Amino acid sequence: MKNSSIQTEIDASYLYQKLAEHEEDPTIANVFRQMSEIEKGHAEAFAKKENLSVENLMQPSWRAKTLNLIGKIFGYDYVLGSLMDTEKGLSNAIISTKKKNNLAIRGTESTHVSILRAILEKEEKVTGTQLSKFESKHRSVGGNAIRAAVLGGNDGLVSNFSLIMGIAGATAGQEGVLLAGLAGLLAGALSMSLGEWISVKSSQELYENQMQIEMEELENNPEGEQKELALIYIAKGIPEDQAHAMAADIMKDPSQAHEVLVKEELGINAEELKGSAIEAAVYSFIMFAIGAIIPVIPFFFMTGMNAVMVSVALSAVGLFLIGAAITLFTGRNVWYSGFRQVLFGLAAAAVTFGVGKLIGVSVAG
């Protein structure tokens, strides 16, 4: 059986290859192909160390295949972001383990982001736009939507499940639970929707103001902005002559120069501003409602403790599926993440059920 380290390297090799296949820029595509070969080499080295057959190893996991499917639908920038998160997580875990065991940290534990940049910088005629692709601090819009969907469904399920169990504890699962569950669903979904609208709208307004200021600086002082951009590249380790050449090339197109300056200087990904605040609000409402309706369903058809037990069972299944979906972002074991989510969700519901039971007995007394 393959261990998790080998599978992680295999998945990375597979995903970098997919990134290369779907990348229109030949320079960046070549970088991805080189990274795929590096990861494949790591997997083969790990396999030989553990006396495993290399020929039977190179099969991507369901997580890698799912990420590839998401890339086809929402764009491969999300896949790149997920790969970088995985690399950073592995790096932090290795460094933490070495510190705990008082082992020397040699620098080889660090993320492959630096390797990506090192390969890219050696390419001929590299541009600032190409380099900035690996400097983005944000995921693509599609990636954010997926993450929001999972977390929104989780919030709806956990919060309404806990509410329903509290009411069920106080009323022994009678008719009032259905009303409370629907009220909790509507109130929570509206609250999440409004919060999402405010968050997206305020971020857009802030970033748009900063981008406008940057455009005015570009129009009024292009020479200063070119020097500033060159200094940014020099600070990243680009040779001074190459940095100035890259900055001069970018400044030939004002719109491209503005986009690069916004990303490099302000850390703003313009793609993040294309989403609609209203769409985000509606999306948040729907995902919260989907999660929140799961524990309510049995109370449409039955009452009492039978309804409570079915609600618990349905909610446990929902919690496990959400925990499994979260592994797309974390890379953790599906069973571990799924059962952890079930444990925490059931614990929260048990507490509220117990509190509701105490309140119900107190009121009845």
Short mmCIF file of C-alpha atoms in Angstrom, two decimals:
data_model
loop_
_atom_site.label_atom_id
_atom_site.label_comp_id
_atom_site.label_asym_id
_atom_site.label_seq_id
_atom_site.Cartn_x
_atom_site.Cartn_y
_atom_site.Cartn_z
CA MET A 1 0.00 0.00 0.00
CA LYS A 2 1.30 3.48 -0.89
CA ASN A 3 1.96 5.79 2.01
CA SER A 4 0.59 9.33 2.08
CA SER A 5 3.91 10.98 1.13
CA ILE A 6 4.23 8.91 -2.04
CA GLN A 7 0.61 9.52 -2.99
CA THR A 8 1.01 13.27 -2.43
CA GLU A 9 3.99 13.34 -4.82
CA ILE A 10 2.10 11.25 -7.41
CA ASP A 11 -0.90 13.57 -7.20
CA ALA A 12 1.31 16.65 -7.55
CA SER A 13 3.02 15.16 -10.62
CA TYR A 14 -0.38 14.40 -12.18
CA LEU A 15 -1.79 17.87 -11.46
CA TYR A 16 1.30 19.74 -12.70
CA GLN A 17 1.04 17.75 -15.93
CA LYS A 18 -2.63 18.76 -16.26
CA LEU A 19 -1.67 22.38 -15.62
CA ALA A 20 0.91 22.12 -18.41
CA GLU A 21 -1.63 20.65 -20.81
CA HIS A 22 -4.10 23.48 -20.20
CA GLU A 23 -1.62 26.39 -20.03
CA GLU A 24 -1.59 28.58 -23.14
CA ASP A 25 1.68 30.35 -22.27
CA PRO A 26 4.48 28.00 -23.49
CA THR A 27 7.00 29.33 -20.96
CA ILE A 28 4.75 28.65 -18.00
CA ALA A 29 3.64 25.31 -19.47
CA ASN A 30 7.30 24.27 -19.62
CA VAL A 31 7.71 25.19 -15.95
CA PHE A 32 4.75 22.98 -15.04
CA ARG A 33 6.15 20.07 -17.04
CA GLN A 34 9.48 20.37 -15.24
CA MET A 35 7.69 20.43 -11.89
CA SER A 36 5.73 17.32 -12.89
CA GLU A 37 8.99 15.49 -13.60
CA ILE A 38 10.46 16.65 -10.28
CA GLU A 39 7.45 15.36 -8.36
CA LYS A 40 7.52 12.07 -10.29
CA GLY A 41 11.17 11.67 -9.38
CA HIS A 42 10.35 12.24 -5.71
CA ALA A 43 7.64 9.57 -5.83
CA GLU A 44 9.97 7.06 -7.47
CA ALA A 45 12.71 7.78 -4.91
CA PHE A 46 10.28 7.26 -2.01
CA ALA A 47 9.01 4.06 -3.61
CA LYS A 48 12.49 2.57 -4.04
CA LYS A 49 13.34 3.47 -0.46
CA GLU A 50 10.34 1.45 0.72
CA ASN A 51 10.94 -1.39 -1.77
CA LEU A 52 7.70 -0.72 -3.67
CA SER A 53 7.13 -1.38 -7.35
CA VAL A 54 7.50 1.91 -9.24
CA GLU A 55 5.56 0.66 -12.29
CA ASN A 56 2.36 0.15 -10.30
CA LEU A 57 2.53 3.44 -8.43
CA MET A 58 1.73 6.29 -10.76
CA GLN A 59 -2.04 6.38 -10.28
CA PRO A 60 -3.58 9.67 -9.05
CA SER A 61 -5.97 9.56 -6.10
CA TRP A 62 -9.66 10.49 -6.19
CA ARG A 63 -8.68 13.88 -4.71
CA ALA A 64 -6.33 14.66 -7.60
CA LYS A 65 -8.91 13.54 -10.16
CA THR A 66 -11.57 15.66 -8.47
CA LEU A 67 -9.28 18.69 -8.46
CA ASN A 68 -8.64 18.15 -12.16
CA LEU A 69 -12.40 18.03 -12.79
CA ILE A 70 -12.82 21.26 -10.80
CA GLY A 71 -10.04 22.78 -12.90
CA LYS A 72 -11.90 21.92 -16.09
CA ILE A 73 -15.05 23.59 -14.77
CA PHE A 74 -13.76 26.61 -12.84
CA GLY A 75 -10.28 27.12 -14.26
CA TYR A 76 -6.86 25.69 -13.47
CA ASP A 77 -5.75 28.66 -11.36
CA TYR A 78 -7.65 26.98 -8.54
CA VAL A 79 -5.64 23.78 -9.04
CA LEU A 80 -2.39 25.75 -8.86
CA GLY A 81 -3.56 27.42 -5.65
CA SER A 82 -4.44 24.04 -4.14
CA LEU A 83 -1.00 22.66 -5.07
CA MET A 84 0.73 25.61 -3.42
CA ASP A 85 -1.36 25.15 -0.26
CA THR A 86 -0.44 21.45 -0.17
CA GLU A 87 3.26 22.24 -0.61
CA LYS A 88 3.15 24.80 2.19
CA GLY A 89 1.32 22.39 4.48
CA LEU A 90 3.87 19.64 3.87
CA SER A 91 6.72 22.08 4.40
CA ASN A 92 5.31 23.31 7.72
CA ALA A 93 4.67 19.74 8.91
CA ILE A 94 8.23 18.62 8.11
CA ILE A 95 9.78 21.66 9.79
CA SER A 96 7.56 21.24 12.86
CA THR A 97 8.51 17.56 13.18
CA LYS A 98 12.22 18.33 12.86
CA LYS A 99 12.00 21.05 15.50
CA LYS A 100 10.18 18.69 17.86
CA ASN A 101 12.88 16.04 17.40
CA ASN A 102 15.74 18.57 17.56
CA LEU A 103 16.84 17.76 14.01
CA ALA A 104 18.68 20.19 11.75
CA ILE A 105 16.61 22.24 9.31
CA ARG A 106 18.60 22.37 6.08
CA GLY A 107 16.31 24.50 3.92
CA THR A 108 15.29 21.63 1.64
CA GLU A 109 12.00 21.40 3.53
CA SER A 110 10.70 24.66 2.05
CA THR A 111 7.81 24.95 -0.36
CA HIS A 112 8.17 24.34 -4.08
CA VAL A 113 7.01 27.88 -4.81
CA SER A 114 10.69 28.90 -4.73
CA ILE A 115 11.53 26.05 -7.13
CA LEU A 116 8.80 27.20 -9.50
CA ARG A 117 10.20 30.73 -9.50
CA ALA A 118 13.79 29.51 -9.89
CA ILE A 119 12.85 27.46 -12.96
CA LEU A 120 10.82 30.32 -14.40
CA GLU A 121 13.58 32.89 -13.91
CA LYS A 122 15.98 30.73 -15.92
CA GLU A 123 13.61 30.69 -18.89
CA GLU A 124 14.52 32.96 -21.77
CA LYS A 125 12.47 36.14 -22.30
CA VAL A 126 10.51 35.71 -19.09
CA THR A 127 8.01 38.53 -18.53
CA GLY A 128 6.76 40.17 -15.37
CA THR A 129 3.26 38.90 -16.09
CA GLN A 130 4.53 35.32 -16.22
CA LEU A 131 6.41 35.70 -12.96
CA SER A 132 3.47 37.33 -11.20
CA LYS A 133 1.32 34.27 -11.93
CA PHE A 134 3.09 32.53 -9.05
CA GLU A 135 2.95 35.53 -6.71
CA SER A 136 -0.84 35.82 -6.46
CA LYS A 137 -2.08 35.71 -2.89
CA HIS A 138 -5.66 34.81 -3.81
CA ARG A 139 -7.42 31.87 -5.41
CA SER A 140 -9.46 32.18 -8.53
CA VAL A 141 -13.12 33.13 -8.31
CA GLY A 142 -14.10 29.52 -9.01
CA GLY A 143 -11.92 28.23 -6.18
CA ASN A 144 -13.41 30.67 -3.74
CA ALA A 145 -16.90 29.64 -4.79
CA ILE A 146 -16.13 25.98 -4.12
CA ARG A 147 -14.64 26.73 -0.72
CA ALA A 148 -17.62 28.98 0.13
CA ALA A 149 -20.03 26.22 -0.93
CA VAL A 150 -18.46 23.65 1.39
CA LEU A 151 -18.13 26.01 4.35
CA GLY A 152 -21.59 27.49 3.80
CA GLY A 153 -23.18 24.05 3.79
CA ASN A 154 -21.22 23.14 6.91
CA ASP A 155 -22.38 26.27 8.76
CA GLY A 156 -25.99 25.60 7.83
CA LEU A 157 -25.89 21.96 8.88
CA VAL A 158 -24.03 22.38 12.18
CA SER A 159 -25.91 25.47 13.36
CA ASN A 160 -29.41 24.22 12.50
CA PHE A 161 -28.67 20.68 13.70
CA SER A 162 -27.61 22.09 17.07
CA LEU A 163 -30.68 24.34 17.21
CA ILE A 164 -33.05 21.50 16.38
CA MET A 165 -31.49 19.19 18.97
CA GLY A 166 -31.83 21.91 21.60
CA ILE A 167 -35.53 22.35 20.83
CA ALA A 168 -36.02 18.58 20.59
CA GLY A 169 -34.43 18.15 24.02
CA ALA A 170 -36.83 20.67 25.52
CA THR A 171 -39.98 19.38 23.75
CA ALA A 172 -39.25 15.65 23.28
CA GLY A 173 -39.28 16.19 19.51
CA GLN A 174 -42.86 17.39 19.12
CA GLU A 175 -44.36 19.68 16.47
CA GLY A 176 -42.51 22.82 17.51
CA VAL A 177 -39.20 21.41 16.28
CA LEU A 178 -40.19 21.71 12.60
CA LEU A 179 -41.17 25.36 13.03
CA ALA A 180 -37.95 26.12 14.91
CA GLY A 181 -35.89 24.33 12.28
CA LEU A 182 -37.43 26.25 9.39
CA ALA A 183 -37.08 29.53 11.28
CA GLY A 184 -33.43 28.74 12.00
CA LEU A 185 -32.84 27.89 8.35
CA LEU A 186 -34.38 31.13 7.11
CA ALA A 187 -32.74 33.36 9.73
CA GLY A 188 -29.30 31.79 9.29
CA ALA A 189 -29.43 31.82 5.50
CA LEU A 190 -30.51 35.47 5.42
CA SER A 191 -27.78 36.41 7.89
CA MET A 192 -25.11 34.56 5.88
CA SER A 193 -26.40 36.09 2.65
CA LEU A 194 -26.31 39.63 3.97
CA GLY A 195 -22.88 39.09 5.51
CA GLU A 196 -21.53 37.77 2.21
CA TRP A 197 -23.00 40.70 0.28
CA ILE A 198 -21.44 43.23 2.67
CA SER A 199 -18.09 41.42 2.60
CA VAL A 200 -17.86 41.24 -1.19
CA LYS A 201 -19.20 44.74 -1.78
CA SER A 202 -16.95 46.44 0.75
CA SER A 203 -13.88 44.56 -0.54
CA GLN A 204 -14.68 45.53 -4.11
CA GLU A 205 -15.14 49.19 -3.20
CA LEU A 206 -11.88 49.26 -1.23
CA TYR A 207 -9.87 47.54 -3.95
CA GLU A 208 -11.41 49.61 -6.74
CA ASN A 209 -10.42 52.80 -4.90
CA GLN A 210 -6.85 51.54 -4.48
CA MET A 211 -6.71 50.51 -8.13
CA GLN A 212 -7.92 53.94 -9.24
CA ILE A 213 -5.18 55.61 -7.21
CA GLU A 214 -2.62 53.29 -8.80
CA MET A 215 -3.92 54.19 -12.27
CA GLU A 216 -3.58 57.91 -11.52
CA GLU A 217 0.00 57.36 -10.35
CA LEU A 218 0.72 55.40 -13.54
CA GLU A 219 -0.67 58.18 -15.73
CA ASN A 220 1.03 61.04 -13.87
CA ASN A 221 4.41 59.42 -13.17
CA PRO A 222 5.09 56.46 -15.48
CA GLU A 223 8.86 56.72 -15.00
CA GLY A 224 8.49 56.43 -11.23
CA GLU A 225 6.13 53.47 -11.53
CA GLN A 226 8.55 51.72 -13.88
CA LYS A 227 11.38 52.16 -11.38
CA GLU A 228 9.11 50.94 -8.59
CA LEU A 229 8.17 47.82 -10.55
CA ALA A 230 11.83 47.12 -11.30
CA LEU A 231 12.65 47.42 -7.60
CA ILE A 232 9.89 44.93 -6.78
CA TYR A 233 11.46 42.38 -9.14
CA ILE A 234 14.95 43.07 -7.80
CA ALA A 235 13.65 42.45 -4.26
CA LYS A 236 12.41 39.06 -5.49
CA GLY A 237 15.89 38.08 -6.57
CA ILE A 238 15.71 38.97 -10.27
CA PRO A 239 19.06 40.31 -11.60
CA GLU A 240 18.98 44.11 -11.84
CA ASP A 241 19.37 44.35 -15.63
CA GLN A 242 16.69 41.72 -16.20
CA ALA A 243 14.37 43.40 -13.70
CA HIS A 244 14.64 46.78 -15.47
CA ALA A 245 14.11 45.10 -18.86
CA MET A 246 11.01 43.31 -17.58
CA ALA A 247 9.62 46.55 -16.11
CA ALA A 248 10.24 48.46 -19.34
CA ASP A 249 8.53 45.73 -21.38
CA ILE A 250 5.46 45.77 -19.12
CA MET A 251 5.16 49.57 -19.25
CA LYS A 252 4.69 49.48 -23.06
CA ASP A 253 1.06 48.48 -22.47
CA PRO A 254 -0.60 50.76 -19.84
CA SER A 255 -3.46 48.35 -19.12
CA GLN A 256 -1.07 45.44 -18.59
CA ALA A 257 1.22 47.67 -16.52
CA HIS A 258 -1.71 48.65 -14.31
CA GLU A 259 -2.76 45.03 -13.84
CA VAL A 260 0.77 43.93 -12.89
CA LEU A 261 1.34 46.90 -10.56
CA VAL A 262 -1.96 46.24 -8.82
CA LYS A 263 -1.00 42.63 -8.25
CA GLU A 264 2.66 43.18 -7.38
CA GLU A 265 2.42 46.38 -5.34
CA LEU A 266 -1.03 46.13 -3.78
CA GLY A 267 -1.44 42.35 -3.68
CA ILE A 268 -4.85 42.61 -5.38
CA ASN A 269 -6.02 39.98 -7.84
CA ALA A 270 -8.27 41.74 -10.35
CA GLU A 271 -10.15 38.47 -10.96
CA GLU A 272 -11.51 38.72 -7.43
CA LEU A 273 -13.40 41.90 -8.36
CA LYS A 274 -15.36 40.39 -11.23
CA GLY A 275 -17.83 38.53 -9.06
CA SER A 276 -21.23 40.04 -8.29
CA ALA A 277 -22.03 40.80 -4.64
CA ILE A 278 -25.67 39.84 -5.28
CA GLU A 279 -24.66 36.53 -6.85
CA ALA A 280 -22.39 35.82 -3.89
CA ALA A 281 -25.27 36.58 -1.50
CA VAL A 282 -27.69 34.29 -3.35
CA TYR A 283 -25.06 31.55 -3.57
CA SER A 284 -24.38 31.82 0.17
CA PHE A 285 -28.11 31.69 0.95
CA ILE A 286 -28.62 28.55 -1.13
CA MET A 287 -25.62 26.65 0.25
CA PHE A 288 -26.48 27.48 3.86
CA ALA A 289 -30.09 26.42 3.26
CA ILE A 290 -29.03 23.11 1.71
CA GLY A 291 -26.97 22.27 4.79
CA ALA A 292 -29.63 23.54 7.20
CA ILE A 293 -32.49 21.54 5.67
CA ILE A 294 -30.82 18.16 6.26
CA PRO A 295 -31.61 17.84 10.00
CA VAL A 296 -35.12 19.26 9.42
CA ILE A 297 -36.26 16.71 6.83
CA PRO A 298 -37.43 13.94 9.25
CA PHE A 299 -39.71 16.39 11.11
CA PHE A 300 -41.80 16.89 7.97
CA PHE A 301 -42.94 13.26 8.24
CA MET A 302 -42.70 12.25 11.91
CA THR A 303 -42.38 13.56 15.46
CA GLY A 304 -40.93 12.45 18.76
CA MET A 305 -37.70 10.58 19.35
CA ASN A 306 -38.01 8.64 16.10
CA ALA A 307 -37.70 11.92 14.19
CA VAL A 308 -34.78 12.93 16.43
CA MET A 309 -32.88 9.71 15.72
CA VAL A 310 -33.42 9.94 11.95
CA SER A 311 -32.32 13.59 12.07
CA VAL A 312 -29.13 12.58 13.87
CA ALA A 313 -28.43 9.86 11.30
CA LEU A 314 -28.98 12.16 8.30
CA SER A 315 -26.91 14.90 9.88
CA ALA A 316 -24.06 12.47 10.60
CA VAL A 317 -24.00 11.45 6.93
CA GLY A 318 -24.04 15.10 5.87
CA LEU A 319 -21.23 15.96 8.29
CA PHE A 320 -19.10 13.12 6.99
CA LEU A 321 -19.58 14.20 3.38
CA ILE A 322 -18.64 17.78 4.26
CA GLY A 323 -15.56 16.56 6.12
CA ALA A 324 -14.60 14.51 3.08
CA ALA A 325 -15.09 17.53 0.80
CA ILE A 326 -12.84 19.64 3.03
CA THR A 327 -9.93 17.32 2.20
CA LEU A 328 -9.89 18.88 -1.27
CA PHE A 329 -8.39 21.94 0.43
CA THR A 330 -6.40 20.29 3.21
CA GLY A 331 -5.11 17.10 1.59
CA ARG A 332 -5.84 15.16 4.79
CA ASN A 333 -7.14 11.58 4.95
CA VAL A 334 -10.81 11.36 3.94
CA TRP A 335 -11.84 9.03 6.76
CA TYR A 336 -10.01 11.08 9.38
CA SER A 337 -11.48 14.38 8.21
CA GLY A 338 -14.97 12.93 7.73
CA PHE A 339 -15.23 11.25 11.12
CA ARG A 340 -13.67 14.27 12.85
CA GLN A 341 -16.42 16.42 11.37
CA VAL A 342 -19.06 13.93 12.54
CA LEU A 343 -17.57 13.84 16.05
CA PHE A 344 -17.52 17.61 16.47
CA GLY A 345 -20.97 18.06 14.95
CA LEU A 346 -22.56 15.37 17.13
CA ALA A 347 -20.80 16.76 20.20
CA ALA A 348 -22.24 20.23 19.56
CA ALA A 349 -25.72 18.77 19.04
CA ALA A 350 -25.43 16.63 22.19
CA VAL A 351 -24.59 19.70 24.27
CA THR A 352 -27.57 21.68 22.98
CA PHE A 353 -29.86 18.64 23.38
CA GLY A 354 -28.73 18.31 27.01
CA VAL A 355 -29.27 22.01 27.66
CA GLY A 356 -32.70 21.83 26.03
CA LYS A 357 -33.58 18.81 28.16
CA LEU A 358 -32.64 20.67 31.34
CA ILE A 359 -34.64 23.70 30.31
CA GLY A 360 -37.63 21.57 29.36
CA VAL A 361 -37.63 19.77 32.71
CA SER A 362 -37.23 23.07 34.54
CA VAL A 363 -40.14 24.69 32.70
CA ALA A 364 -42.33 21.61 33.16
CA GLY A 365 -41.51 21.56 36.87
#
